[in-house]
JSON list of C-alpha atoms in Angstrom, two decimals:
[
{"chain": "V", "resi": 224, "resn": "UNK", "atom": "CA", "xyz": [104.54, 23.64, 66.49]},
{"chain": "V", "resi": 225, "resn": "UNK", "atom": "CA", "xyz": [105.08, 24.95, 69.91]},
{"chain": "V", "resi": 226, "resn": "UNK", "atom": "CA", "xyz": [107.77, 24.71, 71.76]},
{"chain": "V", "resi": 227, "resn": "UNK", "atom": "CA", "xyz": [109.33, 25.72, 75.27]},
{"chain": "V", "resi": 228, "resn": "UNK", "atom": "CA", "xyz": [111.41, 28.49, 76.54]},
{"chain": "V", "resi": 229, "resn": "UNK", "atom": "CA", "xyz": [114.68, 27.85, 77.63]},
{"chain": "V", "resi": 230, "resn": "UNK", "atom": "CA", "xyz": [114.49, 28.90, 80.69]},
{"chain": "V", "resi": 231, "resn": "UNK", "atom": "CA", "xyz": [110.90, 26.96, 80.70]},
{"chain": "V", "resi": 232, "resn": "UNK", "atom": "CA", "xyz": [112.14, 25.07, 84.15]},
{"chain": "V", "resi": 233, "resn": "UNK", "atom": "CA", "xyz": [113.49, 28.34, 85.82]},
{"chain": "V", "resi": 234, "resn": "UNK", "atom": "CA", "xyz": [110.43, 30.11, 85.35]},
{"chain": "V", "resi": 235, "resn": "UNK", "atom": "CA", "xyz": [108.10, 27.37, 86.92]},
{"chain": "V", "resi": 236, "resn": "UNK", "atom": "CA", "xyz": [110.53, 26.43, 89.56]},
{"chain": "V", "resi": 237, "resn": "UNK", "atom": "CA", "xyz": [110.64, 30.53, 90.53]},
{"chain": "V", "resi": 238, "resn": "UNK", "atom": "CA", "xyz": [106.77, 30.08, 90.43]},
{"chain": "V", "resi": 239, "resn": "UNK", "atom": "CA", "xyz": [106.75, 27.54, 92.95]},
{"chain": "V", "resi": 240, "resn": "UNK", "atom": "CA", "xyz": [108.61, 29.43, 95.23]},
{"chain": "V", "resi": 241, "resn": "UNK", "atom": "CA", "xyz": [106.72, 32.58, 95.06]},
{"chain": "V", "resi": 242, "resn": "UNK", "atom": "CA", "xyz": [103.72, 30.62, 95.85]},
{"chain": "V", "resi": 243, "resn": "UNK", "atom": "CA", "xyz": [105.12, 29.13, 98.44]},
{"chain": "V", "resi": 244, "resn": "UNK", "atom": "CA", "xyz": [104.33, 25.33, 97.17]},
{"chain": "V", "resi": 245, "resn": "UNK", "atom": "CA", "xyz": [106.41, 22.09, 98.09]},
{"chain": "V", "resi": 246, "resn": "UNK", "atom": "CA", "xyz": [107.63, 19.77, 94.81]},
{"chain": "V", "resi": 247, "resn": "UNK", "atom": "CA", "xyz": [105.53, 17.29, 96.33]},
{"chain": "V", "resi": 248, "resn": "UNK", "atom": "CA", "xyz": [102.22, 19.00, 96.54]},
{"chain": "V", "resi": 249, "resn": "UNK", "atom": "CA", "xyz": [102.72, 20.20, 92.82]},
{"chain": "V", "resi": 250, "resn": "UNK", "atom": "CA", "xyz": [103.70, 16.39, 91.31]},
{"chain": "V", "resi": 251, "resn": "UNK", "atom": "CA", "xyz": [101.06, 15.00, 92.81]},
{"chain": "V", "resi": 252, "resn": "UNK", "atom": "CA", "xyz": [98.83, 17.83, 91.49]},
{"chain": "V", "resi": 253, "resn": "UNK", "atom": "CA", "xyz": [100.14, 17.38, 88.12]},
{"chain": "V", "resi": 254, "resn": "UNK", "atom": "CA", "xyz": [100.51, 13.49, 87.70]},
{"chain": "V", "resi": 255, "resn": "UNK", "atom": "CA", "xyz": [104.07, 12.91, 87.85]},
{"chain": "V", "resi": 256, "resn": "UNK", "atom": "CA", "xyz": [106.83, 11.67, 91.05]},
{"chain": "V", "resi": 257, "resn": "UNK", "atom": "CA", "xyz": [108.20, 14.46, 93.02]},
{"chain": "V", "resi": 258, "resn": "UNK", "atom": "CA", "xyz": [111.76, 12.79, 91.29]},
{"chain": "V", "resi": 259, "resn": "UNK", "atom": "CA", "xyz": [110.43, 13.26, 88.47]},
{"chain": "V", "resi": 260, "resn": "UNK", "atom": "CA", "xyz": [109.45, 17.03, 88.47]},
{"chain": "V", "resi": 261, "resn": "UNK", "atom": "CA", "xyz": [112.85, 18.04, 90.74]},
{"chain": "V", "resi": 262, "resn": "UNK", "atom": "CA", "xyz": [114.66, 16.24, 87.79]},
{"chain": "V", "resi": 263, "resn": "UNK", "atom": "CA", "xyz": [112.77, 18.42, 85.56]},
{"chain": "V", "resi": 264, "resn": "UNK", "atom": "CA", "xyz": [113.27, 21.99, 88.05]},
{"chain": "V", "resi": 265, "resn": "UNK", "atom": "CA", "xyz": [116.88, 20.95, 87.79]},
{"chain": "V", "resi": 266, "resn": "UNK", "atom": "CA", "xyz": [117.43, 20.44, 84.19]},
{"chain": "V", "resi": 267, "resn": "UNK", "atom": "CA", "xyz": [118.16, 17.37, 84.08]},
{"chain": "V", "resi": 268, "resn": "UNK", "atom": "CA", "xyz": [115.18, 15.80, 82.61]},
{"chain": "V", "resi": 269, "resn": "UNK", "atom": "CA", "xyz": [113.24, 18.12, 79.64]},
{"chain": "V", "resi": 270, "resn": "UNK", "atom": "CA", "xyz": [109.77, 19.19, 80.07]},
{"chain": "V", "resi": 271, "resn": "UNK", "atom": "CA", "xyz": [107.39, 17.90, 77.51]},
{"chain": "V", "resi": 272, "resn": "UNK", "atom": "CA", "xyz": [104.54, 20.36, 76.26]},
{"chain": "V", "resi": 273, "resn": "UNK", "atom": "CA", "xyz": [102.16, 18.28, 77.71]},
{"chain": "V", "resi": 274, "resn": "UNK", "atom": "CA", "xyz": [103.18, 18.08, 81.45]},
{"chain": "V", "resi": 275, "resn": "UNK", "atom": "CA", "xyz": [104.63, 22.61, 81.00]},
{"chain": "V", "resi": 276, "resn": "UNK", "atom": "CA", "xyz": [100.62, 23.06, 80.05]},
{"chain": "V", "resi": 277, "resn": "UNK", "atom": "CA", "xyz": [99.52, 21.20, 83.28]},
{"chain": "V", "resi": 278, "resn": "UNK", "atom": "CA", "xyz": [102.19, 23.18, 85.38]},
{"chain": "V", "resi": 279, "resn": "UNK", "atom": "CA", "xyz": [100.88, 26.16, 83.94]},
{"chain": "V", "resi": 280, "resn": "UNK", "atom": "CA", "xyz": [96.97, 25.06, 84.80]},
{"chain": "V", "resi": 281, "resn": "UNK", "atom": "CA", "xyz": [97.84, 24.64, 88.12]},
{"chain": "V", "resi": 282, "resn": "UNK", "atom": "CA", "xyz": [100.56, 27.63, 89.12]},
{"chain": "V", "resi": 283, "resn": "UNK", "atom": "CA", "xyz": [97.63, 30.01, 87.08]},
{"chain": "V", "resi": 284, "resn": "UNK", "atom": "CA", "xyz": [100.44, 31.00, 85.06]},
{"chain": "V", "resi": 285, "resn": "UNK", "atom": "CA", "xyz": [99.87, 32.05, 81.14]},
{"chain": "V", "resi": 286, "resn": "UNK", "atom": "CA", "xyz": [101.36, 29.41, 78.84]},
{"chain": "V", "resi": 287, "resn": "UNK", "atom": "CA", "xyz": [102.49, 32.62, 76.74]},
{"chain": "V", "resi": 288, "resn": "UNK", "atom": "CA", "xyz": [104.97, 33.03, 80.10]},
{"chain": "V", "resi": 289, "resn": "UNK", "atom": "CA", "xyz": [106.52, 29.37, 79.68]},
{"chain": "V", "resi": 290, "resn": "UNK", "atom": "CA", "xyz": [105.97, 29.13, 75.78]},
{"chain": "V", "resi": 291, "resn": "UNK", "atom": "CA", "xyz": [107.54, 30.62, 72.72]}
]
């Protein structure tokens, strides 16, 4: 079973802004509402597996970076 980091939210959100992308650009990238992936930046909604792996895709980040 895998399952995310911690700090899984941290590490994208720090991703985003080293790549200089807006929340907005990113959701509708990934499939989800800009609420929904701020909630998820912020902690207050979890990250499932499915929608870290599509993050990941699309910041070109390794899933070993967001994964344990």
């Amino acid at each position: 079973m895998t399952l995310l980091k911690e700090n899984t939210s941290l590490i994208l959100k720090e991703e985003l802004e080293s790549k200089g992308l807006k929340q907005k650009f990113v959701a509708e990238n990934i499939g989800v509402t800009t609420t929904y992936l701020s909630q998820m930046l912020n902690g207050s909604k979890h990250f499932s597996v499915e929608i870290a792996i599509k993050m990941a895709r699309f910041l070109d980040v390794p899933l070993e970076k967001i994964l344990n």
